[in-house]
Short mmCIF file of C-alpha atoms in Angstrom, two decimals:
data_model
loop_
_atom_site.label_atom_id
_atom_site.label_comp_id
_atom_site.label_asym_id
_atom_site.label_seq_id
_atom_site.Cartn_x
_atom_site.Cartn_y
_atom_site.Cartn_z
CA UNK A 1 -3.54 163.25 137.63
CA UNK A 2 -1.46 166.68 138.50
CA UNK A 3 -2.22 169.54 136.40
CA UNK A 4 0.33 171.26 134.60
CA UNK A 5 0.66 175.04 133.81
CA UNK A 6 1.06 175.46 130.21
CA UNK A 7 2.14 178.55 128.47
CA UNK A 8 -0.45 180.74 126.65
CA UNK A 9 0.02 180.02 123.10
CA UNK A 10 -1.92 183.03 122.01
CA UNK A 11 0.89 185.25 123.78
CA UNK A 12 3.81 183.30 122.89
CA UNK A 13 2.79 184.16 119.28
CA UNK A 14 1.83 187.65 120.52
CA UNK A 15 6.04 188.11 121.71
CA UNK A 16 7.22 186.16 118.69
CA UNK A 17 5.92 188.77 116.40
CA UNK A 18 6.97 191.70 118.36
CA UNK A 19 10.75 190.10 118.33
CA UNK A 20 10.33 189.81 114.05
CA UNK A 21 8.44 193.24 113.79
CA UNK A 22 11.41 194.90 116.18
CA UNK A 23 14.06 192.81 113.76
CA UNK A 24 12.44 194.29 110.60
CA UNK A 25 12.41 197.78 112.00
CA UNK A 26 15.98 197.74 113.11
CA UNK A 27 16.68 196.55 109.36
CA UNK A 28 14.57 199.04 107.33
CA UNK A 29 16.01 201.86 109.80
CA UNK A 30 19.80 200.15 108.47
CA UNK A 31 18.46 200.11 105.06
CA UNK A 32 17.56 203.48 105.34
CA UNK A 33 21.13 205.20 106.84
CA UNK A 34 23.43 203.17 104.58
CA UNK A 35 25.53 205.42 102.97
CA UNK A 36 24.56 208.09 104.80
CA UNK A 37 27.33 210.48 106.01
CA UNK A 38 25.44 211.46 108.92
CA UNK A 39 24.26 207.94 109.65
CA UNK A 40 21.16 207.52 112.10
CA UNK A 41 21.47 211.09 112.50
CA UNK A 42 19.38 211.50 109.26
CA UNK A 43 16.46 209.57 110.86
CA UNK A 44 16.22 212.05 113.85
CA UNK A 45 16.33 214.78 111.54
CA UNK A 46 13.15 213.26 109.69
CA UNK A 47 9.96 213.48 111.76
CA UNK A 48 6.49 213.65 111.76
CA UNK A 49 4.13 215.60 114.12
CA UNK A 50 7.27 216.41 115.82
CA UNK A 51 8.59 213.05 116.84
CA UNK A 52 11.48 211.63 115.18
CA UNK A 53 10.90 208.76 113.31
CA UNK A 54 13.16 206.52 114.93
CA UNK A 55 10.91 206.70 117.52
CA UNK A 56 7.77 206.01 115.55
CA UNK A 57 9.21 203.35 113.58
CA UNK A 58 9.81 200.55 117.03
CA UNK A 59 6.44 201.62 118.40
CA UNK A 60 4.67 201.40 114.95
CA UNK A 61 6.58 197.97 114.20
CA UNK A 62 5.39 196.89 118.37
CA UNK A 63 1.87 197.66 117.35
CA UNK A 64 1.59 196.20 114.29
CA UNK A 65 3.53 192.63 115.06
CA UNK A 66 1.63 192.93 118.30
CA UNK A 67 -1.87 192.79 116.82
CA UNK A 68 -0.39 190.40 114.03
CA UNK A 69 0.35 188.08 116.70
CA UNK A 70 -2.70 188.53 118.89
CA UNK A 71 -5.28 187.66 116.18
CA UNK A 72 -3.36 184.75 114.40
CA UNK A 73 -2.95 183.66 118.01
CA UNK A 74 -6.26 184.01 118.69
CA UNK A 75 -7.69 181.43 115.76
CA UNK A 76 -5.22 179.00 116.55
CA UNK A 77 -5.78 179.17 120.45
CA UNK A 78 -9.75 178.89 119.57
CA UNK A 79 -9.43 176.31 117.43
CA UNK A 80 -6.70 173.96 120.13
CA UNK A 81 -9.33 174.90 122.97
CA UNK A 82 -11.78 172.74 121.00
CA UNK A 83 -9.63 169.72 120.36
CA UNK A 84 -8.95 170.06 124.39
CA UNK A 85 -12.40 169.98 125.18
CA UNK A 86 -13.53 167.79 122.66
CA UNK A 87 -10.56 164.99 123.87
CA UNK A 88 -11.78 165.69 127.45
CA UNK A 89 -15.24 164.71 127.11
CA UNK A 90 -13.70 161.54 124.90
CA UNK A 91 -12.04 160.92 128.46
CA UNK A 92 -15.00 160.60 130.00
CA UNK A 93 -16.57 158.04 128.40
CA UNK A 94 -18.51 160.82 126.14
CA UNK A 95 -18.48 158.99 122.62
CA UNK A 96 -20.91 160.37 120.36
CA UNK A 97 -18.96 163.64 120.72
CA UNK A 98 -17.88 164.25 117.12
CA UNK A 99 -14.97 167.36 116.52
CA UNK A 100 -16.28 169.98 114.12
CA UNK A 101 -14.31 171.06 111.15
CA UNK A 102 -11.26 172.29 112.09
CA UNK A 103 -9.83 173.60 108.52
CA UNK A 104 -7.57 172.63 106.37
CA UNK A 105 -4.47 172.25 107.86
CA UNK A 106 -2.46 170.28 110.47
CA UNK A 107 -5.53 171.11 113.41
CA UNK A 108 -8.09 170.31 111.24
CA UNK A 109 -6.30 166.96 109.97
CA UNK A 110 -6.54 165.85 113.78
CA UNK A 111 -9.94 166.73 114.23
CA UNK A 112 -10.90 164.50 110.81
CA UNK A 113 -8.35 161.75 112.47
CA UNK A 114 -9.95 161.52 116.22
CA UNK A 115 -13.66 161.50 114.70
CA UNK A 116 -12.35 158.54 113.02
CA UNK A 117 -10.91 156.99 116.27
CA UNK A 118 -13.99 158.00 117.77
CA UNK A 119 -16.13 156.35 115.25
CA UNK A 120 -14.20 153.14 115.77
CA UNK A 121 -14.15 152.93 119.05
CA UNK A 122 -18.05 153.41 119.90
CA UNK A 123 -18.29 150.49 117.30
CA UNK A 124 -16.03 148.51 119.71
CA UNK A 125 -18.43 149.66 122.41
CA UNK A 126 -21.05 148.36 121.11
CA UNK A 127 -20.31 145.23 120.07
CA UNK A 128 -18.88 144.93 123.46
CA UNK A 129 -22.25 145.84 124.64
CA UNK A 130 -24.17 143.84 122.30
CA UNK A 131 -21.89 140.84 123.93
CA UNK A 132 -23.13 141.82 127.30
CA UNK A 133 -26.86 141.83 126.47
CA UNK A 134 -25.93 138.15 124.39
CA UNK A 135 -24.21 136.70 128.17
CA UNK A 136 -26.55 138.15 130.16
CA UNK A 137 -29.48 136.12 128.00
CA UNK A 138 -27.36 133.01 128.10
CA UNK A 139 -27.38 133.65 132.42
CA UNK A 140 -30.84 132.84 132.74
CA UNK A 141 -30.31 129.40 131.50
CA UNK A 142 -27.51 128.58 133.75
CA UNK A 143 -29.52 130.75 136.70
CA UNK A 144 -30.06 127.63 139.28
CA UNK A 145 -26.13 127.04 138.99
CA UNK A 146 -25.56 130.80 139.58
CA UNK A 147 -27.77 130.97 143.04
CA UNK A 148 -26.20 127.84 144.25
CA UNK A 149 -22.50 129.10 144.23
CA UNK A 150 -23.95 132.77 145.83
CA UNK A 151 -25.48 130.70 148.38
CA UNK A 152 -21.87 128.88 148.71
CA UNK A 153 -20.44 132.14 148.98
CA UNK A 154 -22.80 133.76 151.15
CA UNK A 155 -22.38 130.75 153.50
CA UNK A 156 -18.17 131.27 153.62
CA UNK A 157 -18.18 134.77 154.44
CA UNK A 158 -21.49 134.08 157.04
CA UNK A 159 -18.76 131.41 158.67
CA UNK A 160 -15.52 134.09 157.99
CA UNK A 161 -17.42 136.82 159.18
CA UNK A 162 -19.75 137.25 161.49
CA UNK A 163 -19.53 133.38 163.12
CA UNK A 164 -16.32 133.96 164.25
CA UNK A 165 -17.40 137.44 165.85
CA UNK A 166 -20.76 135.61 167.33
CA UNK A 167 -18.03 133.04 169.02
CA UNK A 168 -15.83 135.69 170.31
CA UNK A 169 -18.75 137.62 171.93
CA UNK A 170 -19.70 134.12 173.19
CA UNK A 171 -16.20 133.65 174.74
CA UNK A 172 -16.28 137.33 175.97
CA UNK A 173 -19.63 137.44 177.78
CA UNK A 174 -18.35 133.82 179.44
CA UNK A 175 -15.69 134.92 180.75
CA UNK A 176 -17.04 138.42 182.46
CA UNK A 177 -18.66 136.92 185.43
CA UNK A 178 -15.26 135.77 186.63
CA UNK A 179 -13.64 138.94 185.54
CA UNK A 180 -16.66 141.30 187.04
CA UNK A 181 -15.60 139.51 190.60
CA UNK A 182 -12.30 140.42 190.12
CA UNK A 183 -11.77 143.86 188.17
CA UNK A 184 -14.67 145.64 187.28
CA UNK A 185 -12.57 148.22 184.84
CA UNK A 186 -11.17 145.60 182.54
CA UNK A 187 -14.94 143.45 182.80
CA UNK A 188 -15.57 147.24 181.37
CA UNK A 189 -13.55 147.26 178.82
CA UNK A 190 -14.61 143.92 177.63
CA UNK A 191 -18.36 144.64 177.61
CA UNK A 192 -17.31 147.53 175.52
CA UNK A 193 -15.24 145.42 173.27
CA UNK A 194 -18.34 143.26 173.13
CA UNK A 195 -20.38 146.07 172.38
CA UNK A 196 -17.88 146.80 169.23
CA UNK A 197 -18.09 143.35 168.03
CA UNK A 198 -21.84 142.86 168.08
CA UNK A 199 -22.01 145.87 166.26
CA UNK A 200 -19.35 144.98 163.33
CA UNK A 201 -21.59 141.98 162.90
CA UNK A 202 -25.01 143.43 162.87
CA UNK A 203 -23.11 145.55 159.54
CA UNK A 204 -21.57 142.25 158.23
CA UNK A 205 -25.44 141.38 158.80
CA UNK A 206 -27.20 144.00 156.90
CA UNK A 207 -24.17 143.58 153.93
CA UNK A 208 -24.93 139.81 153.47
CA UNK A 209 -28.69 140.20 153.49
CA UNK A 210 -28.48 143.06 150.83
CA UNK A 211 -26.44 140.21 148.83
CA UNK A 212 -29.58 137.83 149.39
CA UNK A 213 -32.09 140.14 147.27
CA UNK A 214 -31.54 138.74 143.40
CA UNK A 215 -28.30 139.45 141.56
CA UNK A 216 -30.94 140.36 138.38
CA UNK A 217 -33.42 142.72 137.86
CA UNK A 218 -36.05 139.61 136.82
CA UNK A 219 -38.47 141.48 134.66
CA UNK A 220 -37.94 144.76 136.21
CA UNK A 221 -35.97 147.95 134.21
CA UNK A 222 -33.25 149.50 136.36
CA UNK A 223 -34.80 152.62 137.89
CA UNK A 224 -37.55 149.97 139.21
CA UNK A 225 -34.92 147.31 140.82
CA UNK A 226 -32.95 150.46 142.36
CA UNK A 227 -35.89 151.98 144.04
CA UNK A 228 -37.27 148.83 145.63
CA UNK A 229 -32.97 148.11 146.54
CA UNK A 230 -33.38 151.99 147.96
CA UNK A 231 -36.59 151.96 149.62
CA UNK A 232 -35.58 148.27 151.53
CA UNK A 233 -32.13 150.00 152.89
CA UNK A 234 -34.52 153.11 154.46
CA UNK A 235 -37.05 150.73 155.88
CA UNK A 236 -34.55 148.02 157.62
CA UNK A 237 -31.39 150.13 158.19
CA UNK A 238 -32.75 153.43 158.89
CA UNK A 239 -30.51 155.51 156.01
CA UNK A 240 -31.49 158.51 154.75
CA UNK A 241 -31.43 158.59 151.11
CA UNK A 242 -32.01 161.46 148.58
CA UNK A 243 -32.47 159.69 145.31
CA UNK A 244 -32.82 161.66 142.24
CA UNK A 245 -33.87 158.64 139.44
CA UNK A 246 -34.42 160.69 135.83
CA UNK A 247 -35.91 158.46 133.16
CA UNK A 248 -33.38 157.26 130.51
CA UNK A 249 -33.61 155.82 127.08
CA UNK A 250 -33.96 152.32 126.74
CA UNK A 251 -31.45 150.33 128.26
CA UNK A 252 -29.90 147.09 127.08
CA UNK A 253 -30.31 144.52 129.43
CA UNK A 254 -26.64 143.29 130.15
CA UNK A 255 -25.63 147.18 130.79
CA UNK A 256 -28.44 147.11 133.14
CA UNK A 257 -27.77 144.03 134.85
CA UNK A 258 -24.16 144.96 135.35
CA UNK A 259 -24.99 148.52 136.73
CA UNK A 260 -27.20 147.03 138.82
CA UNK A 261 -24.56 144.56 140.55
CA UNK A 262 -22.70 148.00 141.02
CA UNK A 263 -25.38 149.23 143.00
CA UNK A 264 -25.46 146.38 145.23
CA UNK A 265 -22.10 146.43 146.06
CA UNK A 266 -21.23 150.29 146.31
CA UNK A 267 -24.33 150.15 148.87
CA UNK A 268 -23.21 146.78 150.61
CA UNK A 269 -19.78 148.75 151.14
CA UNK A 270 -21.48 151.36 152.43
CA UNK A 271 -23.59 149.26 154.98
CA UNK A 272 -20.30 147.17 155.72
CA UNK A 273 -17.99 149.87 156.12
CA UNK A 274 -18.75 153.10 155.69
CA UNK A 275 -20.39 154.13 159.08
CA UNK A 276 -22.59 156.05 156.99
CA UNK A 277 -26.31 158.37 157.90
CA UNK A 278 -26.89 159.34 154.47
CA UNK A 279 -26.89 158.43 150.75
CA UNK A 280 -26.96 160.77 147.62
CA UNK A 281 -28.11 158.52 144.94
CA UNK A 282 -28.32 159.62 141.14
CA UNK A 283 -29.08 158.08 137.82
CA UNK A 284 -29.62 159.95 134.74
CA UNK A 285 -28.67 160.52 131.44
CA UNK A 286 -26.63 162.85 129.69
CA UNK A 287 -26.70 163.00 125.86
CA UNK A 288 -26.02 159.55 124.94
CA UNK A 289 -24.09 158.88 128.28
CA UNK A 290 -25.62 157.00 131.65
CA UNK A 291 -23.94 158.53 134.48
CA UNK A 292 -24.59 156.62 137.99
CA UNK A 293 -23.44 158.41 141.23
CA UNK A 294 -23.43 157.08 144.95
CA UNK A 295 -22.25 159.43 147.61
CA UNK A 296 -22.02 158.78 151.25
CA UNK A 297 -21.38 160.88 154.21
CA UNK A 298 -18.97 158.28 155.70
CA UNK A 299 -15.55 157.52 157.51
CA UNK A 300 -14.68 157.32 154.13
CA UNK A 301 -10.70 155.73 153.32
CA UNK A 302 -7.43 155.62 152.05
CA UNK A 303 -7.70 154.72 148.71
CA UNK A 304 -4.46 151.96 147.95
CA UNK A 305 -4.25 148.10 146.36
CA UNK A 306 -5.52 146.93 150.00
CA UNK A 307 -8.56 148.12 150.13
CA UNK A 308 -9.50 148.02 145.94
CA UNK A 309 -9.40 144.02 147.24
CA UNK A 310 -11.38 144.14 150.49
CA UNK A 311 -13.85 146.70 149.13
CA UNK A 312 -14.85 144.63 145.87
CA UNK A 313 -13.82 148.23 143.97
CA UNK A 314 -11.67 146.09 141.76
CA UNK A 315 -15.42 144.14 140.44
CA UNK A 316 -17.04 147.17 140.41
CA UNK A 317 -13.92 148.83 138.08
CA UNK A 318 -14.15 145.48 135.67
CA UNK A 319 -18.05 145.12 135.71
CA UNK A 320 -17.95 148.70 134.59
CA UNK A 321 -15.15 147.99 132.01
CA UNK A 322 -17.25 145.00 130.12
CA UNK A 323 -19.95 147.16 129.70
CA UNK A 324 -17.44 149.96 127.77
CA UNK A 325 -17.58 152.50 130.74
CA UNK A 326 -15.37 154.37 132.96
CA UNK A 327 -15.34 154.30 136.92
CA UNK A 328 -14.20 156.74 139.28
CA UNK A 329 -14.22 156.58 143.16
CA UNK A 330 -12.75 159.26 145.18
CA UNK A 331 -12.93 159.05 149.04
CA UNK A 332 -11.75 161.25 151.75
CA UNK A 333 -11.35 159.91 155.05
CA UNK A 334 -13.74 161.48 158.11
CA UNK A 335 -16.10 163.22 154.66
CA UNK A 336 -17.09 159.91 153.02
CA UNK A 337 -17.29 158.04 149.49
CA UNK A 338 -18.07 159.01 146.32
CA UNK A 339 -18.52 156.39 143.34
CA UNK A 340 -19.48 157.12 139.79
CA UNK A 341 -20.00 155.03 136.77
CA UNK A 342 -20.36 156.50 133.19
CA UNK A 343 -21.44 154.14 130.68
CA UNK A 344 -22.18 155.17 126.76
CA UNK A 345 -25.31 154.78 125.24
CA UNK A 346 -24.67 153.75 121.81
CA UNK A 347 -27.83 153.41 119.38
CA UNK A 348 -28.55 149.93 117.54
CA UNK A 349 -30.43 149.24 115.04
CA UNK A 350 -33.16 145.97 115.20
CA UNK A 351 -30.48 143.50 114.23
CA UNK A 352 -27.81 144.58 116.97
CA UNK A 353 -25.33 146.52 114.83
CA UNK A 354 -24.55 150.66 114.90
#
């Protein structure tokens, strides 16, 4: 989102009470030569410490309006600084953040009126929560159906994917005795093509069997299911991977379940796509917010409709979204990918509600 300057209000009230203080002077100088034969002539005639006093009375009024200004200014800056940070930790998924008194006017009227929002939407959270714990019970009794259509799916993007690669390298490696006979820089070029190919489906490869490890954490809490997911991609695929795993409160199942999907995917992108030698993994928690980050050193890419599609970042955004959470990805192409989820954590009591 572009930034945009704003004016200081502080200052604006600082020059509004100048203008008025300069206004006022003006006047009580008017009020105080009316009548006068000698008009404004009187008031340089009157001084004090030697300087007339319609010199002292602009630079007294400047002063005085000035300060004026500057403190009432001040309060009300203060005061709009907190309802700015307050709404930008709202932003970020940051809902037990509650706006202190504000006073008793207009400022403080919003404060009272977006800790009421607030309060009304973390209930929505968690009863959208609570929903996602309730489904993800109800998906262990429809679990063999579940592992049947991933092993459907698995299958069509085996055949889409890397079959059609394994029968081009096929046709390819057929064909270079011929061409070898004939022109060795183009049987070249097509060993190097070959070369290409073999590797796009050794990453296809190592993307599908990170898919073939269980969609669930079956018994295990998150920071267990990542580190085994971790500790697998350093063994078989040679990453390096700086994990930094904090322990969290506990965790309702369905936001762990989802988060962990995330995980699989970001890192099946990453295998897939990304070209990547190393992976900054994070999970922690912050107040009453998870935060989940996974960085990658990457060819990273242009982020546009295409490749939301192709890279599953649409899922990710909506898995995210059930569980009341926020998603952001930013990626630079040549530097790499960066994806974070920030889910609230919002307290229950025994029988599910806030």
């Amino acid at each position: 989102m572009k930034r945009v300057l704003l004016a200081n209000i502080q200052w604006q009230m600082v020059r509004n009470s100048i203008w008025i203080s300069l206004l006022t002077a003006l006047f009580v100088v008017f009020i105080m030569t009316y009548g006068e034969a000698e008009g404004l002539a009187v008031i340089l005639t009157k001084k004090l410490f030697g300087i007339p006093f319609l010199l002292i009375i602009p630079v007294v009024a400047i002063f005085i309006g000035g300060a004026f200004g500057y403190i009432t200014g001040d309060k009300v800056k203060k005061r709009l600084e907190i309802l700015q940070q307050g709404t930008l930790s709202l932003e970020r998924g940051n809902f037990s953040y509650r706006f202190p008194d504000l006073g008793a006017d207009e400022v403080g009227l919003v404060g009272k009126q977006l800790n009421e929002m607030v309060k009304r939407v973390e209930s929505q959270v968690a009863s959208l929560q609570k929903l996602s714990t309730e489904r993800a019970e109800w998906q262990e009794t429809i679990k063999q159906s579940a592992i049947n259509e991933e092993r459907q799916r698995l299958a069509r993007d085996l055949h889409d994917a890397v079959s059609q690669q394994l029968f081009a390298i096929s046709m390819m490696t057929a064909a270079l005795p011929h061409t070898l006979e004939k022109d060795i820089e183009k049987a070249a070029k097509q060993i190097e093509m070959v070369e290409k190919m073999a590797s796009t489906a050794q990453s296809e490869m190592r993307a599908l069997l990170l898919h073939l490890r269980p969609a669930h954490l079956e018994g295990k809490d998150l920071q267990e299911g990542i580190q085994e997911l971790l500790v697998e991609i350093n063994t078989k695929h040679g990453l390096k991977i700086e994990a930094k795993i904090e322990k969290t409160n506990p965790i309702p199942k369905g936001i762990e379940d989802q988060l962990f999907r995330i995980v699989q995917e970001a890192l099946s992108n990453i295998l897939r796509h990304a070209k990547a030698s190393r992976i900054e993994f994070q999970l922690r928690q912050i107040h009453d917010q998870l935060r989940l980050k996974i960085i990658d050193n990457g060819i990273g890419f242009e982020f546009n409709d295409q490749k939301m599609g192709s890279y599953g970042l649409q899922t990710m955004k909506e898995r995210v979204t059930e569980i009341g959470g926020t998603l952001e990805i930013i990626s630079i192409p040549t530097k790499g990918t960066q994806v974070e989820a920030m889910v609230p954590l919002v307290p229950l009591n025994k029988n599910g509600t806030l």
